[in-house]
Amino acid sequence: MADARLISADSHFVEPPKMWAERLDRRFRDRAPHAVRLEGKPGEYFVCEDLAPAPVAAFFSAGVPPAEMPEFMKRGFDEAPKAVHDPAERIRDQDRDGVSAEVIYTSMGMPLFGLGDAEFRAACFRAFNDWATEYCSYDLKRLIPLGLITLEDIPAAVAELERIKRRGMVGAMIWGEAPAERPYSSPDYDPFWAAAQDLDMSLSLHILTGAKGTAGHASKVLNPNMRGVEFMTGVISMIHPIERSLTSLVIGGVFERFPRLKIVSAENDVAWIPFFLFRIDKYAARGIQSIKLPLKPSEYIKRQVYATFIDDPVFVNLLDWYPSDNIMWSSDYPHGQATFPRSQDYVARHLSKISEADRRKIVRDTAAKLYGLN
C-alpha cells in the first residue's frame, strides 16, 4: 500500500470559536458558543450553556509528542496550525500524510448536541453547516463536508438536509442516540429517513453526540477535570448508545422500510460489531421480538451500516462476521489520537494481516463508494 492514497472517512474541522457569534441568528448571538481563558487554568476553553468547558488545543493536537502535550495545551485557537484555518494548508497536510481525501466532521459541534434548547441548537447547526461548506468549497474533491442536523422538528430537519445537500455536503450527523421517549424506531422519524434515502445522504452516529439526557459521555470525556473511574466508565461505555440505536433501527423495522438508508457508526471502532451481530441474531431467532422481519437483523446491518475506526487491531480477525465492504479507516486528523503524519505507516503495520483487496476497501474504496468519491 506504500503508493496507494488513503481516504480518511472520519477527520475533523476545528471551527473558529468566533464563528457562531458571527453567523448565528441575531437573537441567539449573546448565547453563542465561544472560547475563553479560565482563571487559574492554562489554555483556552470552548464554552456554551449546559456544557462543560473543553480545552481548545485538544482539537488540533495531531502529531504532538506526548512529552510536549502539557505545554501545547496552553495554546489558544489563534495559535493553531495553519491547516486549521486554511484549506490549502490542510491539503498540503493530506499530501504529507499520503491521504487523497477526508470526510470531515465537526469538532466543537459534537458537544453542542447536548444543548437543552432545541431551537438554539438548530441555529448553531445551521451556522456550522454554512461555515463548513464554505471551507470545503476550496476543493470538494478532497475536502468532503458532513453537516449537523437535530431532529426535534422533522419537517425542519428534512428542509435542512435538502439545503446542505445543495451546498455540497454528502451526509449529516444526527444524535448518536435519540431521546428515550422518542427512540429511532418511532414512526415520527420516517419522513426524515425517507428524505435521507432519496437524497443519498448518509447519516452518522458519532461518538459524543447523544441527545439531551443521553449525552453524559461527552462531559466525562471532554471535561479535563473528569478522571478516574467516572472518566473510564464514560470512555468504555461509549459504544452502548450506538448499539441501542442500531437495535432500534433494525428491530423497529426502519431498515426494512427504508432499504437504501445508510447509517455510519463513526469513531466507535469496529470489533464490537461482530459480537453485536451474533447477539441480535440469536435473540431474534428465539422469537423474543414481536416484529417479524424478512431478513436476519445482521443482514440489515451488513446492508446498511458502515463503521469507522482509528486504532482497532481486533476487527481484522473478524472480517467473516463484518466485512471490509462496511469498514472505513479514519485518520481523526487533526485531533490528538490522529495517525497524522504517519498514516501510511499505520496502515502498513496494523492492516498487514489482511488481504490486499480487503485492505484497499478499508482504507479507500468503501468510503469512496459510500460517499460517491471519484
XYZ file of N, CA, C and O in Angstrom, residues 135-251:
468
model
N -15.729 26.458 3.796
C -14.352 25.987 3.972
C -14.009 24.938 2.918
O -12.961 25.007 2.256
N -14.885 23.968 2.726
C -14.602 22.853 1.810
C -14.760 23.229 0.348
O -14.293 22.484 -0.530
N -15.410 24.345 0.069
C -15.588 24.749 -1.328
C -14.251 24.994 -2.022
O -14.182 25.043 -3.247
N -13.178 25.116 -1.246
C -11.848 25.266 -1.828
C -11.516 24.086 -2.738
O -10.911 24.258 -3.795
N -11.941 22.856 -2.312
C -11.714 21.659 -3.135
C -12.622 20.544 -2.618
O -12.228 19.764 -1.742
N -13.830 20.460 -3.176
C -14.809 19.483 -2.705
C -14.473 18.053 -3.118
O -15.160 17.115 -2.704
N -13.416 17.861 -3.907
C -12.982 16.506 -4.218
C -12.085 15.931 -3.131
O -11.938 14.720 -3.019
N -11.479 16.825 -2.336
C -10.560 16.356 -1.296
C -11.020 16.729 0.108
O -10.564 16.133 1.094
N -11.885 17.703 0.214
C -12.446 18.140 1.499
C -13.943 17.886 1.443
O -14.686 18.626 0.804
N -14.410 16.823 2.102
C -15.771 16.324 1.942
C -16.547 16.631 3.214
O -16.342 15.977 4.250
N -17.455 17.601 3.208
C -18.084 18.032 4.460
C -19.328 17.233 4.834
O -20.137 16.864 3.984
N -19.467 16.988 6.133
C -20.685 16.426 6.703
C -21.333 17.471 7.600
O -20.649 18.194 8.332
N -22.663 17.515 7.571
C -23.388 18.530 8.307
C -23.890 18.057 9.657
O -23.627 16.939 10.101
N -24.629 18.951 10.320
C -25.241 18.688 11.617
C -26.743 18.897 11.492
O -27.188 19.935 10.994
N -27.519 17.934 11.978
C -28.978 18.016 11.922
C -29.541 17.616 13.282
O -29.137 16.591 13.853
N -30.479 18.390 13.800
C -31.196 17.997 15.007
C -32.631 17.635 14.638
O -33.181 18.169 13.666
N -33.236 16.725 15.392
C -34.429 16.037 14.912
C -35.682 16.272 15.749
O -36.632 15.491 15.659
N -35.740 17.334 16.524
C -36.988 17.612 17.231
C -38.114 17.967 16.259
O -39.248 17.541 16.417
N -37.780 18.784 15.253
C -38.750 19.253 14.259
C -38.414 18.551 12.939
O -37.492 18.949 12.229
N -39.167 17.509 12.603
C -38.822 16.685 11.445
C -38.951 17.450 10.124
O -38.057 17.362 9.279
N -40.031 18.205 9.882
C -40.064 18.970 8.628
C -38.875 19.924 8.485
O -38.306 20.056 7.391
N -38.479 20.574 9.594
C -37.325 21.466 9.537
C -36.045 20.679 9.288
O -35.148 21.136 8.565
N -35.943 19.478 9.865
C -34.765 18.643 9.645
C -34.671 18.210 8.190
O -33.579 18.206 7.598
N -35.796 17.851 7.595
C -35.806 17.482 6.173
C -35.370 18.666 5.317
O -34.552 18.524 4.394
N -35.892 19.845 5.631
C -35.535 21.042 4.861
C -34.044 21.341 4.975
O -33.396 21.715 3.985
N -33.484 21.176 6.175
C -32.052 21.436 6.347
C -31.214 20.382 5.637
O -30.163 20.701 5.055
N -31.654 19.140 5.638
C -30.931 18.101 4.919
C -30.914 18.395 3.422
O -29.881 18.253 2.753
N -32.038 18.836 2.893
C -32.109 19.209 1.474
C -31.205 20.401 1.186
O -30.517 20.437 0.151
N -31.178 21.370 2.095
C -30.375 22.579 1.895
C -28.886 22.257 1.874
O -28.141 22.729 1.009
N -28.431 21.440 2.832
C -26.994 21.175 2.876
C -26.565 20.249 1.743
O -25.408 20.296 1.309
N -27.476 19.430 1.248
C -27.173 18.635 0.050
C -26.889 19.568 -1.121
O -25.920 19.375 -1.867
N -27.702 20.605 -1.273
C -27.483 21.562 -2.362
C -26.159 22.303 -2.195
O -25.539 22.698 -3.183
N -25.722 22.472 -0.979
C -24.479 23.204 -0.707
C -23.238 22.322 -0.851
O -22.122 22.825 -0.708
N -23.411 21.040 -1.102
C -22.261 20.185 -1.372
C -21.930 19.171 -0.304
O -20.935 18.449 -0.422
N -22.745 19.071 0.747
C -22.492 18.072 1.780
C -22.960 16.700 1.308
O -23.878 16.582 0.496
N -22.319 15.649 1.846
C -22.614 14.286 1.409
C -23.322 13.476 2.485
O -23.644 12.302 2.274
N -23.545 14.064 3.633
C -24.208 13.374 4.732
C -24.317 14.298 5.923
O -23.945 15.477 5.853
N -24.838 13.754 7.025
C -25.030 14.577 8.206
C -24.938 13.729 9.462
O -25.232 12.530 9.455
N -24.524 14.369 10.546
C -24.561 13.751 11.859
C -25.929 14.002 12.489
O -26.459 15.115 12.421
N -26.471 12.959 13.111
C -27.673 13.080 13.929
C -27.313 12.586 15.325
O -26.170 12.215 15.583
N -28.281 12.599 16.246
C -27.983 12.077 17.572
C -27.389 10.677 17.502
O -27.901 9.805 16.801
N -26.315 10.432 18.264
C -25.839 9.069 18.408
C -26.901 8.176 19.014
O -27.002 6.992 18.681
N -27.695 8.752 19.899
C -28.849 8.057 20.465
C -29.970 9.068 20.651
O -29.763 10.140 21.211
N -31.147 8.719 20.180
C -32.303 9.598 20.283
C -32.819 9.622 21.726
O -32.466 8.765 22.547
N -33.672 10.586 22.071
C -34.252 10.620 23.422
C -35.024 9.338 23.725
O -35.641 8.737 22.838
N -34.994 8.925 24.983
C -35.624 7.660 25.375
C -37.110 7.642 25.061
O -37.673 6.596 24.714
N -37.761 8.800 25.181
C -39.204 8.861 24.930
C -39.554 8.873 23.447
O -40.720 8.763 23.066
N -38.541 9.003 22.602
C -38.779 9.051 21.162
C -37.624 8.370 20.438
O -36.840 8.999 19.757
N -37.475 7.058 20.603
C -36.347 6.336 20.007
C -36.440 6.333 18.487
O -37.475 6.669 17.899
N -35.368 5.912 17.841
C -35.322 5.931 16.385
C -36.310 4.964 15.736
O -36.558 5.049 14.537
N -36.883 4.050 16.492
C -37.925 3.173 15.957
C -39.260 3.881 15.798
O -40.169 3.354 15.142
N -39.389 5.086 16.354
C -40.652 5.824 16.273
C -40.970 6.202 14.827
O -40.096 6.673 14.090
N -42.231 6.032 14.401
C -42.605 6.435 13.035
C -42.496 7.939 12.801
O -42.548 8.382 11.643
N -42.336 8.721 13.870
C -42.178 10.173 13.714
C -41.026 10.514 12.775
O -41.056 11.523 12.071
N -39.974 9.682 12.783
C -38.772 9.977 12.006
C -38.881 9.533 10.547
O -37.990 9.860 9.752
N -39.926 8.813 10.184
C -39.983 8.219 8.844
C -39.812 9.225 7.709
O -39.107 8.932 6.735
N -40.409 10.426 7.781
C -40.166 11.381 6.684
C -38.685 11.765 6.545
O -38.214 12.013 5.432
N -37.984 11.778 7.667
C -36.560 12.114 7.610
C -35.757 10.966 7.022
O -34.869 11.177 6.183
N -36.049 9.724 7.439
C -35.360 8.572 6.838
C -35.615 8.530 5.330
O -34.692 8.255 4.548
N -36.856 8.808 4.940
C -37.190 8.791 3.508
C -36.396 9.844 2.748
O -35.891 9.588 1.639
N -36.279 11.036 3.341
C -35.524 12.099 2.672
C -34.053 11.733 2.549
O -33.433 11.935 1.499
N -33.466 11.196 3.621
C -32.048 10.814 3.579
C -31.818 9.745 2.520
O -30.817 9.784 1.785
N -32.732 8.795 2.432
C -32.626 7.736 1.428
C -32.716 8.307 0.017
O -31.899 7.996 -0.849
N -33.688 9.171 -0.218
C -33.896 9.707 -1.562
C -32.789 10.676 -1.978
O -32.463 10.777 -3.167
N -32.223 11.390 -0.998
C -31.154 12.339 -1.284
C -29.780 11.667 -1.345
O -28.793 12.322 -1.691
N -29.716 10.387 -0.982
C -28.458 9.662 -0.896
C -27.508 10.363 0.067
O -26.322 10.565 -0.223
N -28.041 10.707 1.230
C -27.271 11.352 2.293
C -27.111 10.364 3.443
O -28.097 10.005 4.110
N -25.893 9.900 3.691
C -25.654 9.009 4.819
C -25.839 9.783 6.129
O -25.634 11.001 6.187
N -26.215 9.055 7.173
C -26.450 9.655 8.483
C -25.500 9.024 9.489
O -25.434 7.796 9.596
N -24.757 9.857 10.201
C -23.703 9.362 11.086
C -24.105 9.445 12.546
O -24.642 10.460 13.013
N -23.821 8.351 13.261
C -23.951 8.281 14.711
C -22.532 8.361 15.270
O -21.830 7.360 15.369
N -22.096 9.560 15.597
C -20.712 9.791 16.003
C -20.599 9.749 17.524
O -21.543 10.064 18.246
N -19.434 9.363 17.954
C -19.111 9.405 19.365
C -19.471 10.778 19.959
O -19.348 11.812 19.306
N -19.970 10.807 21.193
C -20.193 12.039 21.964
C -21.306 12.917 21.407
O -21.248 14.139 21.537
N -22.338 12.325 20.813
C -23.385 13.151 20.210
C -24.780 12.690 20.614
O -25.712 12.781 19.830
N -24.950 12.197 21.837
C -26.277 11.799 22.279
C -27.185 12.997 22.475
O -26.746 14.138 22.634
N -28.505 12.729 22.475
C -29.479 13.779 22.742
C -29.366 14.235 24.198
O -28.743 13.578 25.032
N -29.984 15.367 24.490
C -30.027 15.849 25.869
C -30.594 14.745 26.752
O -31.653 14.199 26.491
N -29.867 14.391 27.799
C -30.282 13.292 28.651
C -29.556 12.002 28.335
O -29.481 11.108 29.164
N -28.969 11.886 27.134
C -28.193 10.692 26.784
C -26.760 11.062 26.429
O -26.015 10.220 25.965
N -26.395 12.319 26.635
C -25.072 12.791 26.193
C -24.085 12.927 27.344
O -23.117 13.656 27.261
N -24.339 12.210 28.453
C -23.450 12.325 29.598
C -22.021 11.933 29.304
O -21.095 12.413 29.942
N -21.811 11.056 28.311
C -20.452 10.643 27.975
C -19.595 11.829 27.548
O -18.407 11.873 27.814
N -20.190 12.802 26.888
C -19.413 13.939 26.394
C -18.763 14.689 27.541
O -17.591 15.056 27.478
N -19.511 14.925 28.617
C -18.944 15.667 29.737
C -17.816 14.883 30.399
O -16.867 15.460 30.911
N -17.920 13.552 30.395
C -16.883 12.740 31.032
C -15.600 12.720 30.214
O -14.504 12.641 30.753
N -15.725 12.779 28.892
C -14.552 12.656 28.039
C -13.923 14.012 27.730
O -12.706 14.157 27.715
N -14.763 15.024 27.483
C -14.242 16.327 27.094
C -13.864 17.199 28.288
O -13.136 18.172 28.130
N -14.361 16.880 29.473
C -14.055 17.668 30.652
C -12.709 17.240 31.215
O -12.561 16.114 31.698
N -11.688 18.115 31.173
C -10.353 17.708 31.630
C -10.285 17.441 33.125
O -9.326 16.852 33.606
N -11.297 17.875 33.889
C -11.301 17.649 35.327
C -11.871 16.278 35.698
O -11.821 15.875 36.847
N -12.436 15.570 34.720
C -13.046 14.270 34.976
C -11.982 13.193 34.816
O -11.379 13.040 33.767
N -11.736 12.451 35.847
C -10.686 11.449 35.812
C -11.151 10.188 36.547
O -12.249 10.123 37.071
N -10.272 9.194 36.593
C -10.521 8.014 37.379
C -11.667 7.171 36.860
O -11.886 7.049 35.659
N -12.409 6.567 37.789
C -13.456 5.608 37.440
C -14.525 6.248 36.571
O -14.982 5.665 35.580
N -14.937 7.467 36.913
C -16.003 8.111 36.149
C -15.579 8.363 34.708
O -16.330 8.131 33.761
N -14.349 8.820 34.525
C -13.832 9.051 33.182
C -13.773 7.746 32.387
O -14.246 7.664 31.254
N -13.182 6.713 32.996
C -13.031 5.441 32.289
C -14.378 4.798 31.994
O -14.567 4.184 30.934
N -15.329 4.935 32.894
C -16.663 4.387 32.634
C -17.277 5.044 31.404
O -17.882 4.377 30.559
N -17.107 6.355 31.285
C -17.627 7.054 30.113
C -16.956 6.608 28.835
O -17.610 6.388 27.814
N -15.632 6.435 28.875
C -14.893 6.033 27.681
C -15.276 4.622 27.247
O -15.570 4.367 26.073
N -15.293 3.700 28.202
C -15.511 2.296 27.871
C -16.934 2.052 27.386
O -17.178 1.181 26.545
N -17.898 2.814 27.874
C -19.306 2.565 27.530
C -19.802 3.381 26.348
O -20.992 3.384 26.054
N -18.897 4.027 25.621
C -19.317 4.877 24.501
C -20.089 4.124 23.421
O -20.929 4.704 22.741
N -19.787 2.854 23.228
C -20.457 2.130 22.146
C -21.896 1.774 22.483
O -22.686 1.473 21.584
N -22.269 1.801 23.754
C -23.602 1.326 24.134
C -24.740 2.144 23.520
O -25.740 1.565 23.064
N -24.648 3.479 23.468
C -25.715 4.224 22.773
C -25.849 3.818 21.307
O -26.972 3.778 20.780
N -24.732 3.512 20.652
C -24.787 3.123 19.242
C -25.436 1.744 19.102
O -26.232 1.512 18.185
N -25.115 0.828 20.000
C -25.766 -0.482 19.999
C -27.285 -0.336 20.129
O -28.052 -0.991 19.408
N -27.686 0.532 21.046
C -29.133 0.726 21.247
C -29.784 1.360 20.021
O -30.893 0.982 19.622
N -29.101 2.309 19.409
C -29.661 2.956 18.215
C -29.787 1.967 17.062
O -30.818 1.929 16.374
N -28.762 1.159 16.829
C -28.828 0.191 15.741
C -29.912 -0.851 16.003
O -30.623 -1.268 15.081
N -30.044 -1.271 17.245
C -31.107 -2.221 17.586
C -32.467 -1.623 17.294
O -33.350 -2.284 16.722
N -32.643 -0.360 17.657
C -33.913 0.318 17.404
C -34.194 0.419 15.909
O -35.325 0.183 15.452
N -33.182 0.734 15.127
C -33.363 0.872 13.679
C -33.677 -0.464 13.015
O -34.473 -0.528 12.072
N -33.054 -1.534 13.506
C -33.302 -2.854 12.921
C -34.639 -3.419 13.384
O -35.526 -3.715 12.569
N -34.790 -3.589 14.681
C -35.971 -4.261 15.224
C -37.218 -3.410 15.040
O -38.329 -3.932 14.910
